[in-house]
Coordinates of C-alpha atoms (C1' of nucleotides) in Angstrom, one line a residue:
Chain A
M2 CA 1.1 -36.6 172.2
G3 CA -0.1 -34.1 169.7
H4 CA 2.5 -31.5 170.5
A5 CA 1.2 -29.2 167.8
T6 CA 3.2 -26.3 169.2
G7 CA 3.2 -24.7 172.5
D8 CA 4.3 -27.6 174.7
A9 CA 7.2 -26.1 176.5
A10 CA 9.2 -29.3 177.2
Y11 CA 8.6 -30.3 173.6
E12 CA 9.8 -27.0 172.2
D13 CA 12.9 -27.3 174.3
L14 CA 14.1 -30.4 172.6
T15 CA 16.7 -30.0 169.9
A16 CA 15.4 -30.2 166.4
R17 CA 17.2 -33.5 166.0
A18 CA 15.4 -35.0 168.9
R19 CA 12.1 -33.7 167.8
I20 CA 12.6 -35.3 164.4
R21 CA 13.5 -38.6 166.0
D22 CA 10.5 -38.6 168.3
A23 CA 8.2 -37.6 165.5
A24 CA 9.6 -40.3 163.3
I25 CA 9.2 -43.0 166.0
R26 CA 5.6 -42.0 166.5
L27 CA 4.7 -42.0 162.9
F28 CA 6.7 -45.2 162.0
A29 CA 4.9 -46.9 164.9
E30 CA 1.6 -45.7 163.8
R31 CA 1.7 -46.1 160.0
G32 CA 4.8 -48.1 159.3
N33 CA 7.8 -47.2 157.3
D34 CA 6.5 -47.1 153.8
A35 CA 3.3 -45.1 154.6
T36 CA 5.3 -42.4 156.4
T37 CA 6.9 -39.7 154.2
V38 CA 9.8 -37.5 155.2
R39 CA 7.6 -34.6 154.7
D40 CA 5.1 -36.0 157.2
I41 CA 7.9 -36.4 159.8
A42 CA 9.2 -32.9 159.1
Q43 CA 5.8 -31.4 159.6
A44 CA 5.1 -33.3 162.8
A45 CA 8.5 -32.2 164.1
G46 CA 7.9 -28.6 163.0
V47 CA 11.0 -28.4 160.7
S48 CA 11.7 -28.4 157.0
P49 CA 12.1 -31.7 155.1
G50 CA 15.6 -30.8 154.2
L51 CA 16.7 -30.9 157.9
L52 CA 16.0 -34.6 158.1
R53 CA 18.6 -35.2 155.5
H54 CA 21.0 -32.8 157.2
H55 CA 20.8 -34.6 160.5
F56 CA 20.4 -38.2 159.5
G57 CA 21.5 -38.5 155.9
S58 CA 18.6 -40.4 154.5
K59 CA 15.2 -41.8 155.5
E60 CA 16.6 -45.3 155.8
A61 CA 19.4 -44.0 158.1
L62 CA 16.8 -42.2 160.2
R63 CA 14.8 -45.4 160.5
E64 CA 17.9 -47.2 161.7
A65 CA 18.6 -44.5 164.3
C66 CA 15.0 -44.9 165.5
D67 CA 15.4 -48.6 165.7
H68 CA 18.6 -48.2 167.7
Y69 CA 17.0 -45.7 170.0
V70 CA 13.8 -47.6 170.7
L71 CA 15.5 -51.0 171.1
D72 CA 18.0 -49.6 173.5
R73 CA 15.2 -48.1 175.5
I74 CA 13.4 -51.5 175.6
V75 CA 16.4 -53.5 176.8
K76 CA 17.0 -50.9 179.4
I77 CA 13.5 -51.2 180.6
K78 CA 13.6 -54.9 180.6
E79 CA 16.8 -54.9 182.6
E80 CA 15.2 -52.6 185.2
L81 CA 12.2 -54.8 185.4
Y82 CA 14.3 -57.9 185.7
V83 CA 16.4 -56.7 188.7
E84 CA 13.5 -54.9 190.3
N85 CA 11.4 -58.1 190.7
K86 CA 12.8 -61.3 189.5
M87 CA 10.2 -61.7 186.8
A88 CA 12.3 -63.9 184.6
S89 CA 9.4 -64.9 182.4
P90 CA 9.9 -63.6 178.9
S91 CA 6.1 -64.0 178.3
F92 CA 4.6 -60.6 179.1
L93 CA 5.4 -57.7 181.3
P94 CA 3.0 -55.3 182.9
S95 CA 4.1 -52.5 180.6
V96 CA 1.7 -49.7 181.0
H97 CA 3.7 -46.6 180.8
P98 CA 2.8 -44.7 177.6
T99 CA 6.4 -44.5 176.5
I100 CA 6.8 -48.3 176.9
L101 CA 3.6 -48.9 175.0
L102 CA 4.8 -46.7 172.2
S103 CA 8.1 -48.6 172.2
Y104 CA 6.3 -51.9 171.8
K105 CA 4.1 -50.5 169.1
Y106 CA 7.2 -49.3 167.3
V107 CA 9.0 -52.6 167.5
T108 CA 6.0 -54.6 166.4
R109 CA 5.8 -52.5 163.3
A110 CA 9.5 -52.7 162.8
L111 CA 9.2 -56.5 162.8
L112 CA 6.5 -56.3 160.1
D113 CA 8.6 -53.7 158.1
G114 CA 11.6 -56.1 158.1
S115 CA 13.9 -54.2 160.3
P116 CA 17.1 -56.3 160.9
R117 CA 17.5 -55.0 164.5
A118 CA 13.9 -55.9 165.4
A119 CA 14.4 -59.3 163.8
A120 CA 17.5 -59.9 165.9
M121 CA 15.5 -59.0 169.0
F122 CA 12.9 -61.5 168.0
D123 CA 15.5 -64.2 167.7
D124 CA 16.9 -63.2 171.1
M125 CA 13.5 -63.5 172.7
V126 CA 13.0 -66.9 171.1
A127 CA 16.3 -68.1 172.5
L128 CA 15.6 -66.7 175.9
T129 CA 12.1 -68.3 175.9
E130 CA 13.6 -71.6 174.9
Q131 CA 16.0 -71.6 177.9
W132 CA 13.2 -70.5 180.2
L133 CA 11.0 -73.3 179.1
G134 CA 13.7 -75.9 179.8
K135 CA 14.1 -74.5 183.3
N136 CA 10.6 -73.5 184.4
A137 CA 8.2 -75.5 182.3
P138 CA 9.9 -78.7 181.2
G139 CA 6.9 -80.8 180.6
V140 CA 4.9 -78.7 178.2
T141 CA 6.4 -79.9 175.0
D142 CA 9.1 -82.0 173.5
D143 CA 9.9 -79.4 170.8
Y144 CA 11.2 -76.5 172.8
R145 CA 12.3 -74.6 169.7
A146 CA 9.0 -74.7 168.0
Y147 CA 7.1 -73.9 171.2
A148 CA 9.3 -70.9 171.9
A149 CA 9.0 -69.6 168.3
V150 CA 5.2 -70.0 168.4
L151 CA 5.0 -68.3 171.8
V152 CA 7.0 -65.3 170.8
G153 CA 5.3 -65.1 167.4
M154 CA 1.9 -65.2 169.0
Q155 CA 2.7 -62.6 171.6
S156 CA 4.3 -60.1 169.2
G157 CA 1.8 -61.0 166.5
M158 CA -1.2 -60.1 168.7
L159 CA 0.3 -56.7 169.0
A160 CA 0.6 -56.5 165.3
M161 CA -3.1 -57.2 165.1
H162 CA -3.7 -54.4 167.6
D163 CA -6.2 -52.6 165.4
H164 CA -8.5 -55.7 165.3
V165 CA -8.0 -56.8 168.8
S166 CA -8.7 -53.3 170.1
R167 CA -11.8 -53.1 168.0
A168 CA -13.1 -56.5 169.3
L169 CA -12.2 -55.3 172.8
G170 CA -13.7 -51.9 172.6
A171 CA -10.5 -50.5 174.0
D172 CA -7.1 -49.7 172.5
I173 CA -4.6 -52.2 173.7
F174 CA -1.9 -49.6 173.5
T175 CA -3.5 -47.5 176.2
T176 CA -3.2 -48.5 179.8
E177 CA -6.8 -49.5 180.1
G178 CA -6.9 -51.8 177.1
H179 CA -3.5 -53.2 177.8
L180 CA -4.5 -54.3 181.3
R181 CA -7.7 -55.9 180.0
M182 CA -5.7 -57.8 177.4
A183 CA -3.1 -58.8 180.1
G184 CA -5.9 -60.2 182.2
A185 CA -7.1 -62.4 179.3
L186 CA -3.6 -63.4 178.6
T187 CA -3.1 -64.5 182.1
D188 CA -6.2 -66.6 181.9
F189 CA -4.9 -68.0 178.7
Y190 CA -1.5 -69.0 180.2
S191 CA -3.0 -70.6 183.3
H192 CA -5.6 -72.9 182.1
P193 CA -5.5 -75.5 179.3
L194 CA -8.0 -74.5 176.6
L195 CA -8.5 -77.8 175.0
D196 CA -9.8 -81.0 176.7
P197 CA -7.6 -84.2 176.4
D198 CA -10.0 -85.9 174.0
Y199 CA -9.8 -83.1 171.6
V200 CA -6.1 -82.8 171.9
A201 CA -5.6 -86.5 171.2
K202 CA -7.7 -86.2 168.1
A203 CA -5.7 -83.2 167.0
R204 CA -2.4 -84.9 167.5
E205 CA -3.6 -87.9 165.6
A206 CA -4.7 -85.7 162.7
I207 CA -1.3 -84.0 162.7
T208 CA 0.7 -87.2 162.6
Q209 CA -1.5 -88.5 159.9
L210 CA -1.0 -85.4 157.8
R211 CA 2.7 -85.6 158.5
A212 CA 2.8 -89.2 157.3
A213 CA 0.8 -88.4 154.3
A214 CA 3.1 -85.5 153.4
E215 CA 6.2 -87.6 153.8
G216 CA 4.8 -90.4 151.8
A217 CA 3.9 -88.1 148.9
Chain B
M26 CA 2.6 -64.2 126.2
G27 CA 4.2 -67.4 127.6
H28 CA 5.9 -65.6 130.4
A29 CA 7.1 -67.0 133.7
T30 CA 5.9 -70.5 133.7
G31 CA 5.0 -72.7 130.7
D32 CA 2.4 -74.4 132.8
A33 CA -0.3 -75.5 130.5
A34 CA -3.2 -75.1 132.9
Y35 CA -1.9 -71.7 133.8
E36 CA -1.8 -70.6 130.2
D37 CA -5.3 -71.9 129.7
L38 CA -6.7 -69.5 132.2
T39 CA -8.4 -66.3 131.0
A40 CA -6.3 -63.2 131.3
R41 CA -8.7 -62.0 134.0
A42 CA -8.2 -65.1 136.1
R43 CA -4.4 -64.9 135.6
I44 CA -4.4 -61.3 136.8
R45 CA -6.5 -62.2 139.8
D46 CA -4.3 -65.1 140.7
A47 CA -1.1 -63.1 140.3
A48 CA -2.5 -60.3 142.4
I49 CA -3.4 -62.7 145.2
R50 CA 0.0 -64.2 145.2
L51 CA 1.8 -60.8 145.2
F52 CA -0.5 -59.2 147.7
A53 CA -0.1 -62.1 150.0
E54 CA 3.7 -62.0 149.6
R55 CA 4.4 -58.3 149.7
G56 CA 1.2 -56.6 150.9
N57 CA -0.9 -54.1 149.0
D58 CA 1.4 -51.0 149.0
A59 CA 4.5 -52.8 148.0
T60 CA 3.0 -54.4 144.9
T61 CA 2.5 -52.3 141.8
V62 CA 0.0 -52.8 139.1
R63 CA 3.0 -53.2 136.8
D64 CA 4.3 -56.0 138.9
I65 CA 1.0 -57.8 138.8
A66 CA 0.7 -57.3 135.0
Q67 CA 4.2 -58.8 134.5
A68 CA 3.5 -61.7 136.7
A69 CA 0.2 -62.4 134.8
G70 CA 1.9 -61.9 131.5
V71 CA -0.3 -59.0 130.4
S72 CA 0.0 -55.3 129.9
P73 CA -0.6 -53.0 132.9
G74 CA -3.5 -51.4 131.1
L75 CA -5.5 -54.6 131.1
L76 CA -5.8 -54.5 134.9
R77 CA -7.7 -51.3 134.6
H78 CA -9.8 -52.7 131.7
H79 CA -10.9 -55.7 133.7
F80 CA -11.1 -54.4 137.3
G81 CA -11.3 -50.6 137.0
S82 CA -8.6 -49.7 139.5
K83 CA -6.0 -51.3 141.8
E84 CA -8.3 -50.8 144.8
A85 CA -11.2 -52.6 143.0
L86 CA -8.8 -55.4 142.1
R87 CA -7.9 -55.8 145.7
E88 CA -11.5 -55.9 146.7
A89 CA -12.1 -58.6 144.0
C90 CA -9.2 -60.6 145.5
D91 CA -10.5 -60.2 149.0
H92 CA -13.9 -61.4 147.9
Y93 CA -12.5 -64.4 146.0
V94 CA -10.1 -65.5 148.8
L95 CA -12.5 -65.0 151.6
D96 CA -15.2 -66.9 149.8
R97 CA -12.8 -69.7 149.2
I98 CA -11.9 -69.8 152.9
V99 CA -15.5 -69.9 154.2
K100 CA -16.2 -72.7 151.7
I101 CA -13.2 -74.7 152.9
K102 CA -14.3 -74.1 156.5
E103 CA -17.8 -75.3 155.8
E104 CA -16.5 -78.4 154.2
L105 CA -14.2 -79.1 157.1
Y106 CA -17.0 -78.5 159.5
V107 CA -19.4 -81.0 158.0
E108 CA -16.7 -83.5 157.2
N109 CA -15.7 -83.9 160.8
K110 CA -17.4 -81.9 163.5
M111 CA -14.3 -79.9 164.4
A112 CA -16.2 -77.1 165.7
S113 CA -13.2 -75.5 167.3
P114 CA -12.4 -72.2 165.8
S115 CA -8.9 -72.4 167.0
F116 CA -6.8 -74.0 164.3
L117 CA -7.5 -76.3 161.4
P118 CA -5.1 -78.7 159.9
S119 CA -4.9 -76.7 156.7
V120 CA -2.0 -78.0 154.8
H121 CA -3.0 -77.7 151.2
P122 CA -0.9 -75.2 149.4
T123 CA -3.9 -73.2 148.2
I124 CA -5.3 -73.1 151.7
L125 CA -2.0 -71.9 153.0
L126 CA -1.8 -69.2 150.4
S127 CA -5.3 -68.1 151.3
Y128 CA -4.4 -67.8 154.9
K129 CA -1.3 -65.9 154.0
Y130 CA -3.4 -63.6 151.9
V131 CA -6.0 -62.9 154.6
T132 CA -3.3 -62.3 157.2
R133 CA -1.7 -59.6 155.0
A134 CA -5.2 -58.2 154.3
L135 CA -5.7 -57.8 158.0
L136 CA -2.5 -55.8 158.3
D137 CA -3.3 -53.8 155.2
G138 CA -6.6 -52.7 156.6
S139 CA -9.0 -54.6 154.3
P140 CA -12.6 -54.1 155.6
R141 CA -13.6 -57.6 154.5
A142 CA -10.8 -59.2 156.3
A143 CA -11.6 -57.2 159.4
A144 CA -15.2 -58.4 159.2
M145 CA -13.9 -61.9 159.1
F146 CA -11.8 -61.3 162.1
D147 CA -14.8 -60.0 164.0
D148 CA -16.8 -63.0 163.0
M149 CA -14.1 -65.3 164.3
V150 CA -14.0 -63.5 167.6
A151 CA -17.8 -63.8 168.0
L152 CA -17.6 -67.5 167.1
T153 CA -14.8 -68.1 169.5
E154 CA -16.7 -66.3 172.2
Q155 CA -19.7 -68.6 171.7
W156 CA -17.5 -71.6 171.5
L157 CA -15.8 -70.7 174.8
G158 CA -19.1 -70.4 176.6
K159 CA -20.1 -73.9 175.4
N160 CA -16.9 -75.8 175.5
A161 CA -14.5 -74.2 177.9
P162 CA -16.7 -72.2 180.4
G163 CA -14.1 -72.1 183.2
V164 CA -11.1 -70.6 181.6
T165 CA -11.9 -66.9 182.0
D166 CA -14.6 -64.5 183.2
D167 CA -14.0 -62.1 180.4
Y168 CA -15.0 -64.1 177.3
R169 CA -14.8 -61.2 175.0
A170 CA -11.3 -60.3 175.8
Y171 CA -10.2 -63.9 175.9
A172 CA -11.7 -64.5 172.4
A173 CA -10.1 -61.3 171.0
V174 CA -6.7 -62.3 172.4
L175 CA -7.0 -65.8 171.1
V176 CA -8.0 -64.8 167.6
G177 CA -5.5 -62.0 167.6
M178 CA -2.6 -64.3 168.7
Q179 CA -3.5 -66.9 166.2
S180 CA -3.7 -64.6 163.2
G181 CA -0.9 -62.5 164.5
M182 CA 1.5 -65.4 164.6
L183 CA 0.8 -65.9 160.9
A184 CA 1.6 -62.2 160.4
M185 CA 4.9 -62.8 162.0
H186 CA 5.5 -65.8 159.7
D187 CA 8.9 -64.5 158.5
H188 CA 10.3 -64.4 162.0
V189 CA 8.6 -67.6 163.2
S190 CA 9.8 -69.5 160.2
R191 CA 13.3 -68.2 160.7
A192 CA 13.3 -69.3 164.3
L193 CA 11.9 -72.7 163.2
G194 CA 14.1 -73.2 160.3
A195 CA 11.1 -74.1 158.2
D196 CA 8.5 -71.9 156.4
I197 CA 5.3 -72.2 158.3
F198 CA 3.4 -71.6 155.0
T199 CA 4.7 -74.9 153.7
T200 CA 3.2 -78.2 154.8
E201 CA 6.2 -79.2 156.7
G202 CA 6.6 -76.0 158.7
H203 CA 2.9 -75.7 159.2
L204 CA 2.6 -79.1 160.8
R205 CA 5.6 -78.4 163.1
M206 CA 3.9 -75.2 164.2
A207 CA 0.6 -77.0 164.7
G208 CA 2.3 -79.5 167.0
A209 CA 3.7 -76.7 169.1
L210 CA 0.3 -75.0 169.1
T211 CA -1.4 -78.2 170.3
D212 CA 1.1 -78.4 173.2
F213 CA 0.4 -74.8 173.9
Y214 CA -3.4 -75.3 174.1
S215 CA -3.2 -78.5 176.2
H216 CA -1.0 -77.6 179.1
P217 CA -1.0 -74.5 181.3
L218 CA 2.3 -72.7 180.8
L219 CA 2.5 -70.7 184.1
D220 CA 2.4 -72.2 187.5
P221 CA -0.3 -71.0 190.0
D222 CA 2.1 -69.0 192.1
Y223 CA 3.3 -67.0 189.2
V224 CA -0.2 -66.5 188.0
A225 CA -1.3 -65.2 191.3
K226 CA 1.5 -62.7 191.4
A227 CA 0.7 -61.6 187.8
R228 CA -3.0 -61.1 188.7
E229 CA -2.1 -59.1 191.7
A230 CA 0.2 -56.9 189.7
I231 CA -2.5 -56.3 187.2
T232 CA -5.1 -55.4 189.7
Q233 CA -2.6 -53.1 191.4
L234 CA -1.8 -51.4 188.1
R235 CA -5.5 -51.1 187.3
A236 CA -6.2 -49.5 190.6
A237 CA -3.3 -47.1 190.2
A238 CA -4.6 -46.2 186.7
E239 CA -8.1 -45.5 187.9
G240 CA -6.8 -43.6 190.9
A241 CA -4.8 -41.3 188.7
Chain C
dG12 C1' -18.2 -58.4 102.9
dG13 C1' -18.6 -54.6 106.1
dC14 C1' -19.0 -53.5 111.0
dG15 C1' -19.4 -52.8 115.9
dG16 C1' -17.8 -54.2 120.1
dT17 C1' -14.5 -56.3 123.1
dG18 C1' -10.0 -57.9 124.7
dC19 C1' -5.7 -56.0 124.7
dT20 C1' -1.4 -52.9 124.1
dA21 C1' 1.3 -48.5 123.9
dT22 C1' 2.0 -44.3 125.5
dA23 C1' 1.2 -40.2 127.9
dC24 C1' 0.0 -37.7 132.2
dC25 C1' 0.1 -36.0 136.8
dG26 C1' 1.2 -36.3 141.5
dG27 C1' 4.0 -37.6 145.3
dC28 C1' 8.1 -39.7 146.8
dG29 C1' 13.2 -39.5 148.4
dT30 C1' 17.0 -36.8 147.4
dA31 C1' 20.2 -33.1 145.9
dT32 C1' 21.8 -28.3 146.0
dA33 C1' 22.1 -23.4 146.7
dG34 C1' 21.4 -20.1 149.9
dT35 C1' 20.2 -17.6 154.5
dC36 C1' 20.7 -16.8 159.4
dG37 C1' 23.2 -16.6 163.7
dG38 C1' 26.6 -17.4 167.2
dC39 C1' 31.5 -18.1 168.3
dC40 C1' 36.3 -17.2 168.1
dA41 C1' 40.7 -14.7 166.5
Chain D
dT11 C1' 34.8 -6.7 163.8
dG12 C1' 35.2 -10.0 160.3
dG13 C1' 34.8 -14.4 158.9
dC14 C1' 33.7 -19.1 159.4
dC15 C1' 30.8 -23.0 160.3
dG16 C1' 26.9 -25.5 161.5
dA17 C1' 21.8 -25.3 161.8
dC18 C1' 18.2 -24.6 158.8
dT19 C1' 15.1 -23.4 154.6
dA20 C1' 13.6 -23.1 149.7
dT21 C1' 13.5 -25.0 145.6
dA22 C1' 14.3 -28.2 142.1
dC23 C1' 15.2 -32.8 140.1
dG24 C1' 14.5 -37.5 138.7
dC25 C1' 11.7 -41.4 139.4
dC26 C1' 7.9 -44.2 139.8
dG27 C1' 3.3 -44.9 141.3
dG28 C1' -1.8 -45.2 139.6
dT29 C1' -4.5 -43.6 136.0
dA30 C1' -6.3 -42.0 131.6
dT31 C1' -6.6 -42.3 126.5
dA32 C1' -6.0 -43.6 121.8
dG33 C1' -5.4 -47.2 118.8
dC34 C1' -5.1 -52.1 117.1
dA35 C1' -6.6 -57.2 116.3
dC36 C1' -10.1 -60.3 116.3
dC37 C1' -14.8 -62.4 116.0
dG38 C1' -19.7 -62.9 115.6
dC39 C1' -23.6 -60.9 113.2
dC40 C1' -26.6 -58.5 109.4

DNA sequence: GGCGGTGCTATACCGGCGTATAGTCGGCCA
DNA sequence: TGGCCGACTATACGCCGGTATAGCACCGCC
C-alpha cells in the first residue's frame, strides 16, 4: 500500500497509472470531496498539474476511476460466476486486497453520488429480484422492495465500515475482518431472527400505520 | 426577515432555534462538508455572522445539533419502550416526519464521523448483543459480530437511502416509503433467505479461506 | 434621559481549493 | 543535427470556505 517510493513495481508504472491508482485509493478512503488534487499528486509522486494534463479535470479523473474499478468488479464477478456457479447476488467471498479496495471504492462512490455506481446498484437490485423469484419464492410478496432492501443493507453495511470495524475489533476491509463479517452474515441469512409472535405484531403495527397514513 | 416560508410558528422561533433547525435539515440532507455556514444562515433567514455569535463555530454548531437530535431520539426510544414493550433494537415503526428527519440526520452524522453518533452506534451494538443472548440465542455463536453486522446493515441501508428509494420508487424517509421498506424488512427478518445446502457451502468456503489466510 | 449590553449585520481576511498557463526537459524522426 | 511534440513542472489566478472584527439598533435599568 504505502508505496512511498522505492517499490520497484510501483515505480515502473506510468505516471498516468500511478495517478489513477493513488486517486482510487484516496477516493475510497476519504471520498471525493475530502480528496484534493494536490493530495493525489503527492501520493502519486507527481506534480498537481499533471493530473490535469492526463485527465483534464478532477471530475474526469473520478469518472476514469469509476470506469476502471467498476470494470474490474464486473470482470471479477464474471470469473467467480463461471468458476463455481455461485449465482447468489448476496455476498461473495472476496478477500483479495484489490477486491476489497474495489468494494470500498464503489461503496464510497455510491455515497458520493457517482452515476456509474448508482447504475451498478440498480443492476444488482434487478438481479436480486430475479434471483429471489427463482431461488427463494416464498420469502416475500414484494420482491422489488425486498431486493432493494437487501442490496441497500449489504452495500450500506460496507458504508458503515468504520463503525462495524470498531465494534468488531477488526477492519472489515482486511481479509481477517471480512471473513468474520461474512460468518455473521451467513448466520444472518440462514436463521430467522424474529419469532412468529413478534413478526405478527410487527406486521399488524405496519398495516395499522399504513391505514392511518392513508386515512389522513 | 420573512424568508423561505411564511410559516407563523417558524417565524416565532428564536433566531438561535431557527439556525439549529436549518442546520439539522441541511446537515441531514447534504452532510457536514457540503453545507456552508452561508447556506445555513440563508435557510434560517439570518446573517452568517449570527451563527458564530450564537454557536462559536461551525463545528460547535454541529455538536449542538448532534446533541439536540440524539437527545430527541433517545427520548423517543424511551417513550416507545415504555408504551409497548418493544424491546427489540432492530427497527421501530418510526413514521413521524420529525423522527424520520432525526434518523436521516444521525445516519449522515455516522458517515461524517460524529463522535456522538458513533457512541450511539456502539450502544446499539451492545444492546443488540444483549438482546440476542436473551431472545435469539441460537442464531449465531459470534454474538458480537452478528450484532455489529445487524446494526451496520440497518443503519447502512438508511445511508443508502437515495439508491434504495430510487429502486423502490418511493422515498424511504417519507411515511409511505418507510412503511414499504419496513414490510420488506419484516419479511427479511422472519424467513431464512438461504437454503441449508447453500449455507453449508458458504461456511465451507469461509473456513477454507480463513485457513488459507492463516497459513499464509 | 443617558447607558451598557446583547442580538444582529456588514465587511474584510486568509487559506485552500480546482484550474489555467507558460515554460523546461528529453526522445524520436527527417 | 535540428526541430518538434508529448510528458512534466512551477507558478499564478479566481473563488469560496470558515472566521474575525467593527458597528448598529434595541431594551431594561439607574
